[in-house]
CSV table of C-alpha atoms in Angstrom, one decimal:
chain,number,residue,atom,x,y,z
A,80,VAL,CA,17.4,86.2,-45.3
A,81,SER,CA,16.0,88.4,-42.6
A,82,ILE,CA,12.4,88.1,-41.3
A,83,GLY,CA,11.1,90.5,-38.7
A,84,ASN,CA,14.5,92.1,-37.9
A,85,THR,CA,14.4,95.7,-36.7
A,86,ASN,CA,16.5,98.1,-34.7
A,87,ASN,CA,13.5,99.9,-33.3
A,88,ALA,CA,11.6,99.0,-30.2
A,89,VAL,CA,8.7,97.5,-32.1
A,90,SER,CA,6.6,94.5,-31.0
A,91,GLN,CA,6.2,92.0,-33.8
A,92,THR,CA,4.3,88.8,-34.3
A,93,ILE,CA,5.8,86.4,-36.9
A,94,ASN,CA,3.7,83.5,-38.0
A,95,LEU,CA,5.2,80.5,-39.8
A,96,GLY,CA,2.8,77.8,-40.8
A,97,ASN,CA,0.1,79.2,-38.6
A,98,ASN,CA,-3.0,77.7,-40.2
A,99,SER,CA,-6.3,77.7,-38.3
A,100,ASN,CA,-7.8,75.0,-40.5
A,101,ALA,CA,-7.7,71.8,-38.5
A,102,GLY,CA,-7.5,69.7,-41.7
A,103,ALA,CA,-4.3,71.4,-42.9
A,104,THR,CA,-0.8,70.1,-42.0
A,105,ASN,CA,2.3,72.2,-42.0
A,106,THR,CA,5.9,71.0,-41.8
A,107,ILE,CA,8.4,73.8,-40.9
A,108,ASN,CA,12.1,73.1,-41.3
A,109,VAL,CA,14.6,75.6,-39.8
A,110,GLY,CA,18.3,75.2,-40.3
A,111,ASN,CA,20.3,72.7,-42.4
A,112,ALA,CA,20.3,69.0,-41.6
A,113,ALA,CA,23.2,68.3,-43.9
A,114,ALA,CA,25.7,71.0,-43.0
A,115,ALA,CA,27.8,71.7,-39.9
A,116,GLY,CA,26.1,75.1,-39.2
A,117,ALA,CA,24.4,75.7,-35.8
A,118,THR,CA,20.7,76.7,-35.4
A,119,SER,CA,19.8,79.0,-32.5
A,120,ILE,CA,16.3,79.7,-31.2
A,121,GLN,CA,16.2,82.5,-28.7
A,122,GLY,CA,13.2,83.5,-26.7
A,123,GLY,CA,14.6,86.7,-25.2
A,124,THR,CA,13.5,87.8,-21.7
A,125,GLY,CA,9.9,86.6,-22.5
A,126,GLY,CA,10.9,82.9,-22.5
A,127,LEU,CA,10.8,80.1,-25.1
A,128,ASN,CA,7.9,77.7,-25.4
A,129,LEU,CA,8.0,74.5,-27.4
A,130,GLY,CA,4.7,72.6,-27.6
A,131,THR,CA,1.9,71.2,-29.5
A,132,GLY,CA,-1.8,72.1,-29.7
A,133,GLY,CA,-3.0,68.6,-29.1
A,134,ALA,CA,-2.0,65.1,-28.0
A,135,ALA,CA,1.1,65.0,-30.2
A,136,VAL,CA,4.5,64.4,-28.6
A,137,THR,CA,7.0,67.2,-28.4
A,138,SER,CA,10.5,65.7,-29.0
A,139,ILE,CA,14.0,67.2,-28.9
A,140,THR,CA,16.3,64.8,-30.7
A,141,SER,CA,20.0,64.8,-31.6
A,142,GLY,CA,21.6,62.7,-34.3
A,143,THR,CA,24.8,61.2,-32.9
A,144,GLY,CA,25.6,64.1,-30.5
A,145,GLY,CA,24.3,64.6,-27.0
A,146,VAL,CA,21.5,66.9,-25.8
A,147,SER,CA,22.0,69.2,-22.9
A,148,VAL,CA,19.3,71.1,-21.0
A,149,ALA,CA,20.6,73.8,-18.6
A,150,ALA,CA,18.8,76.5,-16.6
A,151,GLY,CA,20.1,79.6,-14.9
A,152,GLY,CA,17.5,78.8,-12.2
A,153,THR,CA,15.4,75.9,-11.3
A,154,LEU,CA,15.0,73.2,-13.9
A,155,SER,CA,11.8,71.1,-13.7
A,156,LEU,CA,10.7,68.1,-15.6
A,157,THR,CA,7.0,67.7,-14.9
A,158,SER,CA,4.1,65.8,-16.2
A,159,ALA,CA,1.0,68.0,-16.2
A,160,THR,CA,-1.3,65.0,-15.5
A,161,THR,CA,-1.0,61.6,-13.8
A,162,SER,CA,1.3,60.5,-16.7
A,163,SER,CA,4.8,59.2,-15.6
A,164,VAL,CA,8.1,61.0,-16.2
A,165,THR,CA,10.8,58.6,-17.4
A,166,LEU,CA,14.6,59.1,-17.4
A,167,ASP,CA,16.3,56.3,-19.3
A,168,SER,CA,19.5,55.9,-21.3
A,169,GLY,CA,17.6,53.8,-23.9
A,170,THR,CA,20.3,51.1,-23.8
A,171,THR,CA,22.8,49.8,-21.2
A,172,GLY,CA,24.1,53.3,-20.4
A,173,THR,CA,24.1,54.6,-16.9
A,174,VAL,CA,21.5,57.1,-15.7
A,175,ASN,CA,23.3,59.5,-13.5
A,176,ILE,CA,21.5,61.7,-10.9
A,177,GLY,CA,23.6,64.1,-8.9
A,178,THR,CA,27.0,62.8,-9.9
A,179,GLY,CA,28.8,66.1,-10.1
A,180,VAL,CA,31.7,67.0,-7.9
A,181,VAL,CA,29.9,69.5,-5.7
A,182,ASN,CA,28.0,68.8,-2.4
A,183,LYS,CA,24.3,68.5,-2.8
A,184,THR,CA,21.2,66.9,-1.4
A,185,ILE,CA,19.3,64.5,-3.6
A,186,ASN,CA,15.6,64.1,-2.7
A,187,ILE,CA,13.5,61.2,-4.0
A,188,GLY,CA,9.9,61.4,-3.1
A,189,ASN,CA,8.1,64.0,-1.1
A,190,THR,CA,10.1,66.1,1.4
A,191,THR,CA,7.0,67.7,3.1
A,192,ALA,CA,4.0,66.2,4.9
A,193,ALA,CA,1.7,67.3,2.0
A,194,ALA,CA,1.3,63.8,0.5
A,195,ALA,CA,-0.3,61.0,2.5
A,196,VAL,CA,1.4,58.2,0.7
A,197,GLN,CA,4.7,58.1,-1.2
A,198,THR,CA,5.9,54.9,-2.8
A,199,VAL,CA,9.6,54.9,-4.0
A,200,ASN,CA,10.6,51.7,-5.8
A,201,ILE,CA,14.3,51.1,-6.2
A,202,GLY,CA,15.3,47.9,-8.1
A,203,TYR,CA,11.6,46.8,-7.8
A,204,ILE,CA,10.4,44.1,-10.3
A,205,ALA,CA,6.7,44.3,-10.8
A,206,SER,CA,6.4,41.3,-13.1
A,207,PRO,CA,6.5,37.9,-11.3
A,208,GLY,CA,7.3,36.2,-14.6
A,209,ALA,CA,10.6,38.1,-14.8
A,210,LEU,CA,11.9,37.0,-11.3
A,211,ASN,CA,14.3,34.4,-12.7
A,212,THR,CA,15.7,36.4,-15.5
A,213,ILE,CA,16.4,39.8,-14.0
A,214,VAL,CA,19.1,40.7,-11.4
A,215,SER,CA,18.5,43.8,-9.3
A,216,ASN,CA,21.4,45.1,-7.3
A,217,VAL,CA,20.7,48.0,-5.0
A,218,ASN,CA,23.7,49.7,-3.4
A,219,ILE,CA,23.2,52.2,-0.6
A,220,GLY,CA,26.1,54.2,0.8
A,221,SER,CA,29.7,54.6,-0.2
A,222,ALA,CA,32.0,51.6,-1.2
A,223,VAL,CA,35.1,53.7,-0.9
A,224,ASN,CA,34.5,56.3,1.8
A,225,SER,CA,34.7,55.1,5.4
A,226,ASN,CA,33.2,58.4,6.7
A,227,SER,CA,29.8,57.9,5.0
A,228,SER,CA,26.7,56.9,6.9
A,229,VAL,CA,23.3,55.5,5.9
A,230,THR,CA,20.0,56.3,7.7
A,231,ILE,CA,16.9,54.3,7.0
A,232,GLN,CA,13.8,55.6,8.8
A,233,ALA,CA,10.2,54.3,8.9
A,234,GLY,CA,7.7,56.6,10.6
A,235,LEU,CA,8.0,58.5,13.9
A,236,SER,CA,7.8,55.4,16.1
A,237,SER,CA,7.8,51.6,15.7
A,238,ALA,CA,4.0,51.6,15.6
A,239,ASN,CA,4.0,53.9,12.5
A,240,GLY,CA,6.5,52.2,10.2
A,241,VAL,CA,8.2,49.0,9.4
A,242,ILE,CA,11.6,48.4,7.9
A,243,GLN,CA,11.9,45.0,6.2
A,244,ILE,CA,15.2,43.6,5.1
A,245,GLY,CA,15.1,40.3,3.1
A,246,GLY,CA,12.8,38.5,0.8
A,247,THR,CA,9.1,37.7,1.2
A,248,ALA,CA,8.7,35.0,-1.4
A,249,ASN,CA,8.3,31.4,-0.2
A,250,GLY,CA,8.6,32.5,3.4
A,251,VAL,CA,12.2,33.7,3.0
């Protein structure tokens, strides 16, 4: 079945389930959920946009296989509002950031002076009721490479920043 195929340099708009009536619902299925065939969606040089017209969530889900997102240039995961961005394995799986075999710099937080306050929590437990049931281990540096170094900096001088190592509960 071909829809909108042409060999000519003709601009086309193809609408599937495009209903301007707010009370109407449209479910559009493309591909075959039961067979092994692949489904490709190509945006050409104009790009590809997936989204919703309202507050609904846009999801990309895979059955038992993985999902890969790759870019030929910069890849950004951004929340357009003050909503959070979450990276999670969903179970006990590891969340890997920058674990490839090539040299790279991994930035967490702001790398310019544009933001007045940046808070980066690593292994931080915000719920006091969970203090006796959760173990947080934070490792910084290399456990196997004697040539690695760790720099922890707080402000431009001792008056501007504090580095605290240890606990604060019960005077410890």
